[in-house]
Short mmCIF file of C-alpha atoms in Angstrom, two decimals:
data_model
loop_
_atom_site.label_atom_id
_atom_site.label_comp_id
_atom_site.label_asym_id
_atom_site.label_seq_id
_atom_site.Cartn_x
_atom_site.Cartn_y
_atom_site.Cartn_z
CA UNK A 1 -1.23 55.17 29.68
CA UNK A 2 -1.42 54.46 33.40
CA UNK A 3 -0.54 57.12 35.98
CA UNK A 4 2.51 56.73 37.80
CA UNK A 5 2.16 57.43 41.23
CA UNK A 6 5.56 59.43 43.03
CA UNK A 7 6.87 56.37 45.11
CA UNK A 8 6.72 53.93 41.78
CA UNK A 9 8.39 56.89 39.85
CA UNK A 10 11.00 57.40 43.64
CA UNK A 11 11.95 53.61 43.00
CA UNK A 12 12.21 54.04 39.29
CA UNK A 13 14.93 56.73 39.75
CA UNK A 14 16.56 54.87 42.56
CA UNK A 15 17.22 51.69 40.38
CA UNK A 16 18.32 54.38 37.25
CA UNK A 17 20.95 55.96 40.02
CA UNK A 18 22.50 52.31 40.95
CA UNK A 19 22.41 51.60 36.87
CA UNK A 20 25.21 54.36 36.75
CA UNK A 21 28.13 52.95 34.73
CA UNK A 22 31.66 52.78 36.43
CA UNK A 23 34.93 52.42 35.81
CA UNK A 24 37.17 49.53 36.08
CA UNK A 25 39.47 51.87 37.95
CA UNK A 26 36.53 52.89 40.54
CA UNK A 27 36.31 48.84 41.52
CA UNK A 28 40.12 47.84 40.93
CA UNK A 29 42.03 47.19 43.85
CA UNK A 30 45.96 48.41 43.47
CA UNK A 31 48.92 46.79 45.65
CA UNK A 32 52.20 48.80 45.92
CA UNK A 33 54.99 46.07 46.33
CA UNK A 34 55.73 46.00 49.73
CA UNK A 35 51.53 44.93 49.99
CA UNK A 36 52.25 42.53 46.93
CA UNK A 37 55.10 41.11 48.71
CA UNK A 38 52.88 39.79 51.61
CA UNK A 39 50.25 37.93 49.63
CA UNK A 40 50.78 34.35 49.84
CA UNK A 41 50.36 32.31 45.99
CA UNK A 42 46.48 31.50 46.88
CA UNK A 43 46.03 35.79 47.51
CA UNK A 44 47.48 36.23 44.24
CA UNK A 45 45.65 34.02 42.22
CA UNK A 46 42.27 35.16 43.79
CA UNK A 47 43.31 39.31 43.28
CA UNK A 48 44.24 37.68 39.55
CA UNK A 49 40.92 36.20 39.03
CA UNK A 50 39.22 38.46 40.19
CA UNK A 51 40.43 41.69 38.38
CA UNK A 52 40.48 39.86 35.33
CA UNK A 53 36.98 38.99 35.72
CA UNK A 54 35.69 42.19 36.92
CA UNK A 55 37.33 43.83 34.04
CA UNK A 56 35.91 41.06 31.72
CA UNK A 57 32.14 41.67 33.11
CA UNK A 58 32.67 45.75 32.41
CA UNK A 59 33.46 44.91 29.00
CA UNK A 60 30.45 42.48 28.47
CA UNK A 61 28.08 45.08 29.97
CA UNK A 62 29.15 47.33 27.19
CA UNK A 63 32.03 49.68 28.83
CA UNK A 64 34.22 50.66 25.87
CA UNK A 65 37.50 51.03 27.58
CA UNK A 66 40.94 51.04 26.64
CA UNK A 67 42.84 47.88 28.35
CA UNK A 68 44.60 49.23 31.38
CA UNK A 69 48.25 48.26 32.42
CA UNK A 70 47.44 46.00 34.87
CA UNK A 71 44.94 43.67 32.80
CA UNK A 72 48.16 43.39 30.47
CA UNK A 73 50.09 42.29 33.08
CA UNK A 74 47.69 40.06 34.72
CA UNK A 75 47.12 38.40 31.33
CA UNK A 76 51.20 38.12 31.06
CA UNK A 77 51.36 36.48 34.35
CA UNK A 78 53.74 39.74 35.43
CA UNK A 79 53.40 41.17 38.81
CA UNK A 80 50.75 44.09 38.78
CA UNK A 81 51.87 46.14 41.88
CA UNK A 82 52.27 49.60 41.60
CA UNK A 83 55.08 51.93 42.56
CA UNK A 84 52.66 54.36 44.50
CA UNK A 85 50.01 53.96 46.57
CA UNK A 86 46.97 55.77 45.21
CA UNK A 87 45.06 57.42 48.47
CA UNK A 88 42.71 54.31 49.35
CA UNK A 89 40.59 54.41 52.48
CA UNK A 90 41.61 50.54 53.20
CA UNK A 91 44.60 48.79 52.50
CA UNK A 92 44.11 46.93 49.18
CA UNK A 93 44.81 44.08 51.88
CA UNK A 94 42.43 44.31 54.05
CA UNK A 95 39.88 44.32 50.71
CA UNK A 96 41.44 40.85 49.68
CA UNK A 97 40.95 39.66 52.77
CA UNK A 98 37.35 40.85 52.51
CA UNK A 99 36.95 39.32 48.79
CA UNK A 100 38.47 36.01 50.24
CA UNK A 101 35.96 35.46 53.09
CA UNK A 102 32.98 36.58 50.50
CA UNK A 103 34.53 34.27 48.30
CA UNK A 104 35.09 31.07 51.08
CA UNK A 105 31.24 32.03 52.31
CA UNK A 106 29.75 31.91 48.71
CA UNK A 107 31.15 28.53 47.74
CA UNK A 108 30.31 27.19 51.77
CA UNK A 109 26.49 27.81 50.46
#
């Protein structure tokens, strides 16, 4: 067996940390209606996309996790806004706006 020196073993327990699994609710981003209401069709179809997809990838990677509301209602085409704000630190606009640029700078490349 080789000896592990401490920064190989620091590193190894660094990469273990961002292995953590997490929930789809810890990366979902929720819209109360009045936020829903000012998302124009393209905003919507990206937030769609993208929640179904990030829900899909959680489930490929092994997460065994019960369906939640708003995948149902993404998959029925249904508005998924909530009625209450959950205490975000930015609007769930602002973060569409974010995922939009990421997502207009990933397919410029």
């Amino acid at each position: 067996m080789f000896p592990v020196s401490s920064g190989c073993f620091q590193e190894q327990q660094e990469m273990n940390k961002s292995l953590e699994l997490v929930s789809f609710e810890e990366v979902a981003v929720h819209f109360i209606w009045e936020e829903w209401q000012d998302l124009d069709d393209t905003q919507r179809t990206l937030y769609r996309d993208v929640m179904l997809e990030t829900y899909s990838s959680l489930v490929s990677l092994g997460h065994h996790i019960t369906k939640p509301e708003m995948i149902f209602k993404l998959e029925q085409g249904a508005e998924p806004w909530i009625v209450e704000a959950p205490d975000l630190r930015l609007s769930a606009v602002q973060i569409l706006d974010d995922l939009i640029e990421r997502s207009h700078e990933s397919h410029d490349r």
